[in-house]
Amino acid sequence: MGLPPLNRNKGISFYTNCMTNCAGFHYFGPRLFRKKLKCRINKHCCSLFATDRPKLAENYTEDTWLKLRDAVGAIQNSTSIKYNLEELYQAVENLCSYKVSPTLYKQLRQVCEDHVQAQIHQFREYPFFCTQHCQEKSLDNLSFLKRMNRCWQDHCRQTIMIRSIFLFLDRTYVLQNSLLPSIWDTGLELFRTHIVSDSAVQKRTVEGILEQIELERNGETVDRSLLRSLLGMLSDLQVYKDSFEERFLTETNRLYAAEGQRLMQERDVPEYLHHVSRRLEEENDRIVSYLDQSTQKPLISCVEKQLLGEHMTAILQKGLSTLLDENRVTELALLYQLFSKVKGGLPTLLQFWRDYIKSFGGEIVCTPEKDKDMVQELLDFKDKMDNVAQTCFARNESFINAMKEAFETFINKRPNKPAELIAKYVDSKLRAGNKEATEEELERILDKIMIIFRFIHECGAAFTSKLEGMFKDMELSKDIMIQFKQYMQNQSEPSNIELTVNILTMGYWPSYTPMEVHLPPEMVKLQEVFKLFYLGKHSGRKLQWQPTLGHAVLKAEFKEGKKELQVSLFQTLVLLMFNEGEEFSMEEIRTATGIEEGELRRTLQSLACGKARVLNKNPRGKDVEDGDRFNFNNDFKHKLFRIKINQIQMKETVEEQVSTTERVFQDRQYQIDAAVVRIMKMRKTLSHNLLVSELYNQLKFPVKPGDLKKRIESLIDRDYMERDKETPNQYHYVA
């Protein structure tokens, strides 16, 4: 409790030390007196004077009490004290020395009680008008609170001053009698008994405080120091919990229950979450400013329950999808933070998070119209969900695991297709090489693809091994190129072409149609240098160049200035011809480069008919015909310095799609074989239907009954199992 400062009353200065605590009592020691009092106090005696004490003068006790009573009355009425304060203190000491302490204590208590009892009338008679105007009523209640606070502050100040005069009594007689309350505690007891415990006064005081808090919750400014003082009074008088806190929490519960219901209807989820956060901050601020610390836990629990706990499902149903769709990371972080405070909040959020991922991802995978962009959309979606888990959900392991489980669920809803498209995506990225991305960016993309790929059940160990082998090739190729550059620095005739080679292991990569093309002598020479270097380190290996995967950066000069062209190897061979001549026919270009006709048409189309037309075609047109002629476009203009000219890709044929699907099945057939053998080894004898049922339980990918039948037949042919001679649908394991 913060005690009020002492005033200077009509020329008399009175100072006290600040309150200190000793053995459960509050003491205020006077600074005014400088004499050293040798005082030794124990449980049995108080030895202060010699045994031969002079007798008190006649009527001394009565006269001294009258002086003390007058001084107490002056303090209570805020008038001048007629006597010297040191003289009053000495008078108390003298009375205590002559064993008048019990009488003195009773007399002092009675005087204080009479004064406190007289104070109650100002509150009982205080006008209370039930007007129709809430503002008038509020002002009336506020003035009542101010009067109550003034009375309390005066009482505290008076008690401190009275105790300072009767300090000797408090530290001797009262201290020796454990059942007697100290002068300070007596003052509290009297105020509690005669003022605050009065039902009408207490009711009006508490209602006035509650009214002020409600006004503040509605945005109005209130006198917080007044509330702090009055609530401190209730706490010091030990009636805070029973008289105030229970009603306060009931009103708080009612307020926020109604507010939660209303705002859930009126506001969208982001706005509602910010409102809840603001309300929690406001209530915590009230605890710091004027409420007792013991109220914090029940108060905050009440707000969280009414604004969050009662609406968790509604909040998530109404707004989680929108927050995730729009990547509202600030609100998602706030959502997680708020739900973590409520019992059952995070498990509920976890379930909705998992369901959202399954639903959104399932739409990507199961919509054939999205097949073209499926892999990129999956990568983008995974990046987005990773970011939410990391930055918004505090890297919570449960949310990360739920995300993995959800991805694994939706990506396997559509057999074969995701695996097929991922394989093609990897192939296209590696074909493009650094035409589309730097080595570091490409490496990051491939790492992300591998994560998506591992969610797919249908991919057998062989297929997984192939993809991991592709990644390993890329890593080894980087190391080889570092060594090759060092090797080239030691050559007597350094090349003006910078060569980068990726070594692809056959078996890991798709099969590419061999194509012989006519490379410029400088390129052929550089290929031979690399071949000599590589085979010198890896003897016994065979290198086969794949021109369909090659790409280059060419420096070109136009009227507008110099440019760099990022092109495929086929585009490179065509463009280099125009260093030797002005114009060529399609037939002349085919003869000079050796490029297959269909590939050449697409190459010329990309250079002369696309967005970046570095060649002119005569006659003009979108398609390349046999009689067309081509010349260098010296007037070519482009805002970029380095221009990427995309090669026109040939559409995948139905045969190629079937081939890809078959390769996926071939990779997983080993898993089917292993599962059949494992089941038969354990069961020894089994009917066809039971074996198929067991296989469906064990295999993590969808498979057709006809495919299972083929694998069973294959195992019978290889003597892993045999048919029953009498019952063809019965199988026996062959040890």
XYZ file of C-alpha atoms in Angstrom, residues 435 547 550-552 554 565-578 593 595 599-600 602-608 612 614-615 643-648:
40
model
C 20.561 -21.329 -68.738
C 24.625 -32.304 -77.893
C 24.400 -28.502 -74.493
C 24.040 -24.731 -74.114
C 26.245 -21.676 -74.498
C 27.483 -16.073 -77.216
C 22.822 -14.448 -76.038
C 21.999 -17.412 -73.777
C 21.228 -20.232 -76.225
C 21.212 -24.000 -76.742
C 24.074 -25.777 -78.539
C 21.915 -26.162 -81.675
C 21.137 -22.424 -81.658
C 24.852 -21.773 -81.162
C 25.836 -23.793 -84.250
C 23.287 -21.937 -86.394
C 24.296 -18.460 -85.201
C 28.048 -19.116 -85.614
C 27.440 -19.692 -89.355
C 26.656 -15.977 -89.782
C 25.550 -28.126 -88.808
C 21.289 -31.006 -87.014
C 15.211 -30.233 -84.478
C 16.601 -27.697 -86.951
C 12.385 -25.772 -84.143
C 15.812 -24.149 -83.689
C 15.356 -21.747 -86.621
C 11.812 -21.009 -85.496
C 13.099 -19.953 -82.025
C 15.739 -17.637 -83.606
C 13.637 -16.071 -86.364
C 13.903 -12.411 -79.616
C 18.141 -12.318 -83.927
C 17.641 -13.775 -87.454
C 19.011 -12.295 -73.495
C 17.818 -15.848 -73.071
C 16.398 -17.362 -76.283
C 14.306 -20.393 -75.376
C 14.467 -23.484 -77.542
C 11.016 -24.551 -78.757
